[in-house]
CSV table of C-alpha atoms and ligand atoms in Angstrom, one decimal:
chain,number,residue,atom,x,y,z
A,1,UNK,CA,98.5,117.1,62.2
A,2,UNK,CA,102.3,117.6,62.0
A,3,UNK,CA,104.0,114.4,61.5
A,4,UNK,CA,106.2,113.6,64.7
A,5,UNK,CA,108.9,111.8,62.8
A,6,UNK,CA,109.5,114.7,60.6
A,7,UNK,CA,110.3,117.0,63.6
A,8,UNK,CA,112.6,114.8,65.0
A,9,UNK,CA,114.7,114.0,61.5
A,10,UNK,CA,117.3,111.3,61.5
A,11,UNK,CA,119.7,112.1,63.9
A,12,UNK,CA,117.5,114.3,66.6
A,13,UNK,CA,118.0,112.5,70.0
A,14,UNK,CA,116.5,113.6,73.0
A,15,UNK,CA,118.5,111.9,75.8
A,16,UNK,CA,116.8,111.0,79.4
A,17,UNK,CA,119.6,113.1,81.1
A,18,UNK,CA,122.2,115.2,79.4
A,19,UNK,CA,124.9,116.6,81.6
A,20,UNK,CA,126.8,118.0,78.8
A,21,UNK,CA,124.3,120.4,78.1
A,22,UNK,CA,124.7,122.1,81.6
A,23,UNK,CA,128.6,121.9,81.7
A,24,UNK,CA,128.5,124.1,78.6
A,25,UNK,CA,126.6,126.9,80.0
A,26,UNK,CA,128.5,126.7,83.2
A,27,UNK,CA,132.3,125.8,81.5
A,28,UNK,CA,133.8,129.1,82.3
A,29,UNK,CA,132.4,129.2,86.1
A,30,UNK,CA,133.2,125.9,86.6
A,31,UNK,CA,136.6,125.7,85.0
A,32,UNK,CA,137.9,128.3,87.1
A,33,UNK,CA,136.7,126.9,90.2
A,34,UNK,CA,138.3,123.7,89.5
A,35,UNK,CA,141.5,125.4,88.7
A,36,UNK,CA,141.5,127.5,91.9
A,37,UNK,CA,141.2,123.8,93.8
A,38,UNK,CA,144.2,122.5,91.7
A,39,UNK,CA,146.3,125.5,92.5
A,40,UNK,CA,145.5,125.5,96.2
A,41,UNK,CA,147.1,122.1,96.5
A,42,UNK,CA,144.0,121.0,99.2
A,43,UNK,CA,141.7,118.3,98.0
A,44,UNK,CA,140.2,117.0,101.2
A,45,UNK,CA,138.1,118.9,103.9
A,46,UNK,CA,139.3,122.4,102.7
A,47,UNK,CA,137.7,125.7,102.1
A,48,UNK,CA,135.3,124.5,99.7
A,49,UNK,CA,133.4,122.1,101.7
A,50,UNK,CA,133.2,124.4,104.8
A,51,UNK,CA,131.8,127.1,102.5
A,52,UNK,CA,129.3,124.7,100.8
A,53,UNK,CA,128.4,123.2,104.0
A,54,UNK,CA,127.2,126.5,105.2
A,55,UNK,CA,125.6,127.9,101.8
A,56,UNK,CA,123.8,124.7,101.5
A,57,UNK,CA,122.7,124.7,105.1
A,58,UNK,CA,121.6,128.4,104.6
A,59,UNK,CA,119.9,127.7,101.2
A,60,UNK,CA,117.8,124.9,103.0
A,61,UNK,CA,117.3,126.9,106.6
A,62,UNK,CA,119.0,124.2,108.3
A,63,UNK,CA,121.5,124.8,111.3
A,64,UNK,CA,124.3,122.7,110.0
A,65,UNK,CA,125.4,120.4,107.2
A,66,UNK,CA,128.0,117.7,106.9
A,67,UNK,CA,129.6,117.0,103.3
A,68,UNK,CA,130.0,113.4,103.0
A,69,UNK,CA,130.9,110.8,99.9
A,70,UNK,CA,127.3,110.1,98.6
A,71,UNK,CA,123.9,110.0,99.3
A,72,UNK,CA,124.0,106.4,100.7
A,73,UNK,CA,126.6,107.3,102.8
A,74,UNK,CA,124.5,110.4,104.2
A,75,UNK,CA,121.7,107.9,105.2
A,76,UNK,CA,124.1,105.3,106.7
A,77,UNK,CA,126.0,107.9,108.7
A,78,UNK,CA,122.7,109.6,109.9
A,79,UNK,CA,121.8,106.1,111.0
A,80,UNK,CA,125.2,106.0,113.1
A,81,UNK,CA,124.9,108.9,114.5
A,82,UNK,CA,121.6,108.1,116.3
A,83,UNK,CA,123.1,105.0,117.4
A,84,UNK,CA,121.0,102.6,115.5
A,85,UNK,CA,122.2,99.3,114.6
A,86,UNK,CA,122.0,95.7,115.3
A,87,UNK,CA,118.8,94.6,116.5
A,88,UNK,CA,117.0,97.9,115.8
A,89,UNK,CA,114.3,98.3,112.7
A,90,UNK,CA,114.1,101.2,110.5
A,91,UNK,CA,111.1,101.9,108.4
A,92,UNK,CA,111.0,102.7,104.7
A,93,UNK,CA,109.4,101.9,101.1
A,94,UNK,CA,109.8,98.9,99.0
A,95,UNK,CA,109.7,101.4,95.8
A,96,UNK,CA,113.0,103.5,96.6
A,97,UNK,CA,116.5,103.3,95.0
A,98,UNK,CA,118.5,100.2,96.5
A,99,UNK,CA,120.9,102.6,98.6
A,100,UNK,CA,118.0,103.9,101.1
A,101,UNK,CA,118.1,99.9,102.1
A,102,UNK,CA,122.0,99.0,101.6
A,103,UNK,CA,122.6,102.3,104.0
A,104,UNK,CA,120.3,100.6,106.5
A,105,UNK,CA,121.9,97.1,106.3
A,106,UNK,CA,125.3,98.8,106.6
A,107,UNK,CA,124.2,100.4,109.8
A,108,UNK,CA,123.5,97.0,111.0
A,109,UNK,CA,119.5,97.3,111.3
A,110,UNK,CA,116.7,95.4,109.8
A,111,UNK,CA,114.6,97.2,106.8
A,112,UNK,CA,110.6,97.1,107.5
A,113,UNK,CA,108.7,98.2,104.6
A,114,UNK,CA,105.3,100.1,104.2
A,115,UNK,CA,103.8,100.6,100.9
A,116,UNK,CA,103.4,103.9,99.0
A,117,UNK,CA,100.2,105.9,98.3
A,118,UNK,CA,99.1,105.6,94.3
A,119,UNK,CA,99.4,108.9,93.4
A,120,UNK,CA,102.6,110.7,95.3
A,121,UNK,CA,104.9,107.5,95.6
A,122,UNK,CA,105.7,108.3,99.0
A,123,UNK,CA,105.1,106.5,102.3
A,124,UNK,CA,101.6,105.8,103.2
A,125,UNK,CA,101.3,107.3,106.3
A,126,UNK,CA,98.2,105.3,107.3
A,127,UNK,CA,100.3,102.1,107.0
A,128,UNK,CA,103.1,102.9,109.2
A,129,UNK,CA,101.8,102.5,112.8
A,130,UNK,CA,100.6,98.8,112.7
A,131,UNK,CA,104.5,98.3,111.3
A,132,UNK,CA,105.8,99.9,114.8
A,133,UNK,CA,107.2,97.5,117.4
A,134,UNK,CA,109.6,98.1,120.3
A,135,UNK,CA,112.6,97.6,118.2
A,136,UNK,CA,111.9,100.3,115.6
A,137,UNK,CA,114.0,103.2,116.0
A,138,UNK,CA,113.4,105.5,112.9
A,139,UNK,CA,111.7,106.1,109.7
A,140,UNK,CA,113.2,107.0,106.5
A,141,UNK,CA,110.5,108.8,104.5
A,142,UNK,CA,111.6,108.9,100.8
A,143,UNK,CA,110.8,112.3,98.9
A,144,UNK,CA,110.3,110.6,96.0
A,145,UNK,CA,111.0,111.8,92.6
A,146,UNK,CA,111.1,115.3,94.1
A,147,UNK,CA,107.5,115.0,95.5
A,148,UNK,CA,107.5,115.4,99.7
A,149,UNK,CA,106.5,112.7,101.7
A,150,UNK,CA,103.2,113.8,104.4
A,151,UNK,CA,105.8,115.2,106.9
A,152,UNK,CA,103.2,116.2,109.5
A,153,UNK,CA,101.9,112.8,110.1
A,154,UNK,CA,105.4,111.5,110.1
A,155,UNK,CA,106.5,114.1,112.5
A,156,UNK,CA,103.3,113.3,114.7
A,157,UNK,CA,104.3,108.9,114.5
A,158,UNK,CA,108.0,110.0,115.6
A,159,UNK,CA,106.7,112.1,118.6
A,160,UNK,CA,104.2,109.1,119.8
A,161,UNK,CA,106.6,106.4,119.7
A,162,UNK,CA,110.0,108.3,120.1
A,163,UNK,CA,111.3,107.7,116.8
A,164,UNK,CA,114.5,109.3,115.0
A,165,UNK,CA,113.1,110.6,111.3
A,166,UNK,CA,115.9,110.8,109.0
A,167,UNK,CA,114.7,112.2,105.5
A,168,UNK,CA,116.0,110.4,102.4
A,169,UNK,CA,115.8,113.6,100.3
A,170,UNK,CA,118.5,112.7,97.6
A,171,UNK,CA,115.7,113.1,95.1
A,172,UNK,CA,114.3,116.5,96.4
A,173,UNK,CA,117.1,119.5,96.6
A,174,UNK,CA,114.4,122.4,97.5
A,175,UNK,CA,111.2,120.5,97.7
A,176,UNK,CA,109.0,122.1,100.5
A,177,UNK,CA,106.3,120.7,102.4
A,178,UNK,CA,103.6,123.2,103.5
A,179,UNK,CA,106.3,126.0,102.6
A,180,UNK,CA,109.2,124.4,104.6
A,181,UNK,CA,112.0,122.7,103.0
A,182,UNK,CA,112.5,118.8,103.2
A,183,UNK,CA,115.3,117.7,104.9
A,184,UNK,CA,114.6,120.2,107.6
A,185,UNK,CA,111.9,118.6,109.5
A,186,UNK,CA,113.4,115.3,110.8
A,187,UNK,CA,116.5,114.7,112.9
A,188,UNK,CA,118.4,114.6,109.7
A,189,UNK,CA,118.0,115.2,105.8
A,190,UNK,CA,120.2,113.4,103.5
A,191,UNK,CA,120.7,114.7,100.3
A,192,UNK,CA,122.8,113.0,97.3
A,193,UNK,CA,124.9,114.8,94.6
A,194,UNK,CA,124.9,112.3,92.2
A,195,UNK,CA,125.9,114.0,88.8
A,196,UNK,CA,122.1,113.3,87.4
A,197,UNK,CA,120.4,114.9,90.5
A,198,UNK,CA,118.7,118.1,90.7
A,199,UNK,CA,122.0,119.7,92.4
A,200,UNK,CA,124.8,117.4,90.8
A,201,UNK,CA,128.3,117.0,91.4
A,202,UNK,CA,130.9,115.8,88.8
A,203,UNK,CA,131.4,112.4,90.6
A,204,UNK,CA,129.8,111.2,93.8
A,205,UNK,CA,128.8,113.3,96.9
A,206,UNK,CA,126.1,113.7,99.5
A,207,UNK,CA,125.3,116.0,102.4
A,208,UNK,CA,123.5,115.5,105.8
A,209,UNK,CA,121.7,118.7,107.2
A,210,UNK,CA,120.2,118.7,110.7
A,211,UNK,CA,119.5,121.2,113.6
A,212,UNK,CA,120.7,119.2,116.2
A,213,UNK,CA,124.1,120.3,117.3
A,214,UNK,CA,125.4,116.9,119.1
A,215,UNK,CA,124.0,114.8,115.9
A,216,UNK,CA,126.1,117.5,114.1
A,217,UNK,CA,129.5,116.6,116.3
A,218,UNK,CA,128.7,112.9,115.7
A,219,UNK,CA,128.4,113.3,111.9
A,220,UNK,CA,131.7,115.4,111.7
A,221,UNK,CA,133.4,112.5,113.4
A,222,UNK,CA,131.7,109.8,111.6
A,223,UNK,CA,132.7,110.8,108.3
A,224,UNK,CA,136.4,111.2,109.5
A,225,UNK,CA,137.7,108.0,111.0
A,226,UNK,CA,135.7,109.1,114.4
A,227,UNK,CA,138.4,111.8,115.0
A,228,UNK,CA,138.0,114.8,117.2
A,229,UNK,CA,141.3,116.1,116.2
A,230,UNK,CA,144.1,114.9,113.8
A,231,UNK,CA,145.0,111.0,114.5
A,232,UNK,CA,142.7,111.0,117.7
A,233,UNK,CA,139.6,109.1,117.0
A,234,UNK,CA,136.6,109.3,120.0
A,235,UNK,CA,134.5,107.1,117.8
A,236,UNK,CA,134.6,104.5,115.7
A,237,UNK,CA,134.3,106.2,112.0
A,238,UNK,CA,134.8,105.9,108.4
A,239,UNK,CA,136.5,107.7,105.6
A,240,UNK,CA,133.3,109.3,103.7
A,241,UNK,CA,134.1,113.0,103.0
A,242,UNK,CA,132.8,115.3,100.0
A,243,UNK,CA,136.2,116.5,98.2
A,244,UNK,CA,136.9,119.8,97.3
A,245,UNK,CA,136.7,119.6,93.5
A,246,UNK,CA,133.1,118.4,94.1
A,247,UNK,CA,132.4,121.1,96.8
A,248,UNK,CA,133.6,123.8,94.5
A,249,UNK,CA,131.6,122.7,91.5
A,250,UNK,CA,128.3,122.2,93.8
A,251,UNK,CA,129.1,125.8,95.3
A,252,UNK,CA,129.0,127.1,91.5
A,253,UNK,CA,125.9,125.2,90.8
A,254,UNK,CA,123.9,126.0,93.8
A,255,UNK,CA,123.5,129.4,92.9
A,256,UNK,CA,121.3,128.2,89.7
A,257,UNK,CA,119.4,125.8,91.4
A,258,UNK,CA,116.2,127.7,92.0
A,259,UNK,CA,116.4,129.0,88.5
A,260,UNK,CA,116.8,125.3,87.5
A,261,UNK,CA,114.0,124.2,89.8
A,262,UNK,CA,111.8,126.6,88.4
A,263,UNK,CA,112.4,125.6,85.0
A,264,UNK,CA,111.7,121.7,85.9
A,265,UNK,CA,108.5,123.3,86.9
A,266,UNK,CA,107.5,125.0,83.9
A,267,UNK,CA,108.7,121.6,81.8
A,268,UNK,CA,106.1,119.7,84.0
A,269,UNK,CA,103.3,122.2,83.7
A,270,UNK,CA,103.6,121.9,80.1
A,271,UNK,CA,103.9,118.0,79.6
A,272,UNK,CA,100.6,118.4,82.1
A,273,UNK,CA,98.9,120.4,79.3
A,274,UNK,CA,100.0,118.5,76.4
A,275,UNK,CA,99.4,115.1,78.1
A,276,UNK,CA,96.0,116.3,79.6
A,277,UNK,CA,94.0,114.5,77.3
A,278,UNK,CA,95.9,111.3,76.9
A,279,UNK,CA,95.4,108.0,78.8
A,280,UNK,CA,98.5,108.0,80.7
A,281,UNK,CA,98.6,108.6,84.4
A,282,UNK,CA,100.3,112.1,85.3
A,283,UNK,CA,102.3,113.1,88.3
A,284,UNK,CA,100.2,114.8,91.1
A,285,UNK,CA,101.5,117.7,93.4
A,286,UNK,CA,99.3,117.8,96.4
A,287,UNK,CA,98.3,121.1,97.8
A,288,UNK,CA,100.7,121.2,100.3
A,289,UNK,CA,103.8,120.3,98.2
A,290,UNK,CA,106.4,121.5,96.1
A,291,UNK,CA,107.5,119.0,93.7
A,292,UNK,CA,110.8,119.7,92.4
A,293,UNK,CA,110.5,117.2,89.4
A,294,UNK,CA,113.8,115.4,89.9
A,295,UNK,CA,111.8,112.8,87.6
A,296,UNK,CA,108.7,113.4,85.7
A,297,UNK,CA,107.1,109.6,85.8
A,298,UNK,CA,104.1,108.8,84.3
A,299,UNK,CA,102.2,105.7,84.3
A,300,UNK,CA,100.4,103.5,81.6
A,301,UNK,CA,100.0,99.7,81.3
A,302,UNK,CA,101.3,99.8,78.1
A,303,UNK,CA,104.7,101.1,79.4
A,304,UNK,CA,107.0,98.4,77.7
A,305,UNK,CA,105.8,99.2,74.1
A,306,UNK,CA,105.8,102.8,74.9
A,307,UNK,CA,109.4,102.6,75.8
A,308,UNK,CA,110.0,100.9,72.8
A,309,UNK,CA,108.3,103.1,70.8
A,310,UNK,CA,109.9,106.4,72.2
A,311,UNK,CA,113.4,104.7,71.8
A,312,UNK,CA,112.9,103.9,68.4
A,313,UNK,CA,112.2,107.7,67.5
A,314,UNK,CA,115.1,108.8,69.4
A,315,UNK,CA,113.8,109.6,72.9
A,316,UNK,CA,115.4,107.8,76.0
A,317,UNK,CA,113.2,107.1,78.7
A,318,UNK,CA,114.1,105.5,82.3
A,319,UNK,CA,112.4,103.5,84.7
A,320,UNK,CA,112.8,104.4,88.2
A,321,UNK,CA,112.9,101.6,89.6
A,322,UNK,CA,112.0,98.5,87.6
A,323,UNK,CA,112.4,95.9,90.6
A,324,UNK,CA,110.8,96.9,94.1
A,325,UNK,CA,113.2,96.3,97.0
A,326,UNK,CA,111.5,92.9,98.4
A,327,UNK,CA,112.0,91.5,94.8
A,328,UNK,CA,115.5,92.1,94.9
A,329,UNK,CA,117.5,88.7,95.3
A,330,UNK,CA,120.0,90.9,97.9
A,331,UNK,CA,116.8,91.6,100.0
A,332,UNK,CA,115.2,88.5,100.0
A,333,UNK,CA,116.5,87.9,103.3
A,334,UNK,CA,113.6,90.6,104.3
A,335,UNK,CA,111.1,87.9,104.1
A,336,UNK,CA,108.6,89.6,102.1
A,337,UNK,CA,106.6,87.9,99.3
A,338,UNK,CA,104.7,89.0,96.0
A,339,UNK,CA,101.5,90.6,96.9
A,340,UNK,CA,103.1,92.3,100.2
A,341,UNK,CA,103.1,95.7,98.6
A,342,UNK,CA,100.5,96.0,95.8
A,343,UNK,CA,101.0,99.4,95.0
A,344,UNK,CA,104.6,99.4,94.8
A,345,UNK,CA,104.6,96.2,92.5
A,346,UNK,CA,101.8,97.5,90.4
A,347,UNK,CA,104.0,100.6,89.9
A,348,UNK,CA,107.3,99.1,89.1
A,349,UNK,CA,105.3,97.7,85.7
A,350,UNK,CA,103.8,100.9,84.6
A,351,UNK,CA,106.2,103.6,85.4
A,352,UNK,CA,108.4,105.5,83.0
A,353,UNK,CA,110.4,108.4,83.6
A,354,UNK,CA,110.2,111.0,80.5
A,355,UNK,CA,113.1,113.6,79.7
A,356,UNK,CA,113.2,116.4,82.4
A,357,UNK,CA,116.1,118.8,82.8
A,358,UNK,CA,116.4,122.5,82.7
A,359,UNK,CA,118.1,122.5,79.6
A,360,UNK,CA,115.5,120.6,77.7
A,361,UNK,CA,113.7,123.0,75.0
A,362,UNK,CA,110.1,123.4,74.5
A,363,UNK,CA,110.2,121.7,71.0
A,364,UNK,CA,111.8,118.7,72.8
A,365,UNK,CA,109.2,118.6,75.2
A,366,UNK,CA,106.4,119.0,72.5
A,367,UNK,CA,108.0,116.3,70.7
A,368,UNK,CA,108.1,114.2,73.4
A,369,UNK,CA,104.2,114.5,74.2
A,370,UNK,CA,103.4,114.3,70.6
A,371,UNK,CA,105.0,111.0,70.2
A,372,UNK,CA,103.0,109.8,73.4
A,373,UNK,CA,100.0,111.0,71.9
A,374,UNK,CA,100.6,109.3,68.4
A,375,UNK,CA,101.9,106.0,70.3
A,376,UNK,CA,97.9,106.2,71.9
A,377,UNK,CA,96.5,106.1,68.3
A,378,UNK,CA,98.6,103.1,67.1
A,379,UNK,CA,97.4,99.6,68.2
A,380,UNK,CA,101.2,98.5,69.1
B,401,PLP,C1,115.9,108.2,96.9
B,401,PLP,C2,117.7,107.9,97.0
B,401,PLP,N1,118.4,107.8,98.1
B,401,PLP,C3,119.5,107.2,98.0
B,401,PLP,C4,120.2,107.3,97.1
B,401,PLP,C5,121.8,107.3,96.9
B,401,PLP,O1,122.4,108.5,96.8
B,401,PLP,P1,124.1,108.0,96.1
B,401,PLP,O2,123.9,107.6,94.8
B,401,PLP,O3,124.5,109.6,96.0
B,401,PLP,O4,124.3,107.4,97.2
B,401,PLP,C6,119.8,108.0,95.8
B,401,PLP,C7,120.6,108.2,94.6
B,401,PLP,O5,120.5,107.4,93.4
B,401,PLP,C8,118.2,108.0,95.5
B,401,PLP,O6,117.5,108.4,94.7
C-alpha cells in the first residue's frame, strides 16, 4: 500500500476552500468585467445588477429576483416583505448557520426550532406540525449543505396552516427537489453569494427570488430605503443592495455554475466510492434530490481526532457548525435546553466537512480519502 505521507510530501496542502484557484481560472474574464464597472462610474443598482437579476431568475426558473447585500439580508427582507415581525413566530432548524436566526430576530419575530432528520440534515417534516401555533407565520426550510429539504410536505403544511415559506437556499444554488430548483417552491427563495458559496462574489452579496409580483415590488422598495422613486419612501426600508462589482463577477461566474456543480457531484461520487468501506457516515442523496454538495460532510464519533490527524498532514477541514443555535449564548433567550434537539446536538459533535470545490484534483481527493482510511487503522 502507498504511504500517504509520501504522496503529500512536505509542502502539499489541501485547504478546505481555495478561492485563488478559481480566480486564476477566470482571471481574464473577471478583470475585464471589473474594469468595465470602474470605467462606467456606476457602482450601485446599475446595469450589471439588473442583468444579473434577470439571468439568475432565468437560471432558476423564477419570475423575479432582487439583488441584496447578503444572504442574511435576503432572509430578513423576505420576512419583512411578508409583514412578519413582532409577535410572530417563524419555524426553522437548530443546526443552521446563525444568520438564518439573526434574520428572524432582525425582522422582530421569534424563532421556533424543529430538529432535522439524521441523514439529510434538513428539517424533519414529521415534527413541524406540533410546533405550529396561532402565532406561526412562516417556515424557513434550510437546504443544508446543498441537499434540498422535503418541499412537498412543507408546501402541504403551508397550505393547511396558511403559512409563508421562505426557503434558505444560501448553500444550495441549483439544488433540485423532484427536478425543480430549490428557491422556487416557497413564496421566496434566499441565496447567499458569500465568497465560498457554490456561486460566490468577491465580498458579500445575496438575492431573493420569487414568482409573486407583489412581494417583488415590496422587496425592491425594502432594499433601497423603502423608495418607490428617488427620495420618496413609501414604506420603511433599509440599505441592502447588491453592488455593481459583485454583480459583474456573478454574471461571469453564473455561466460556469452548472459545470462546477457537475464537478462537485463527481467529487462527491469519488469520495463515496473511496470511503465506501470506511466506518465514517457518508452524506446521503434522497431519490427526489439533486444535491449540489456545497459541503461534503461526513460523521464520525472520533471527529476531533480525525480533524487533527488530517490537519497535521496538510488537509484542511471545517465543522459546519460546531454549536447548535439553542446552545449559542446569543440565543439562550429562545428558552431551549440540552436534549431538546437530539439529532442536531449529536451531529454538532460528529460532523466534519472535507475539502470539496470544483478545482480539487483527483489526486487530492484520493489523498484525503486515503488519510481517512489510514486514520481508521490507527488507534488515536
Ligand atoms: C444556511 C445559511 N443561511 C444564511 C447564510 C447567510 O448568508 P450571508 O453570509 O451571505 O449573509 C448562510 C451563509 O453563511 C448560510 O450558510
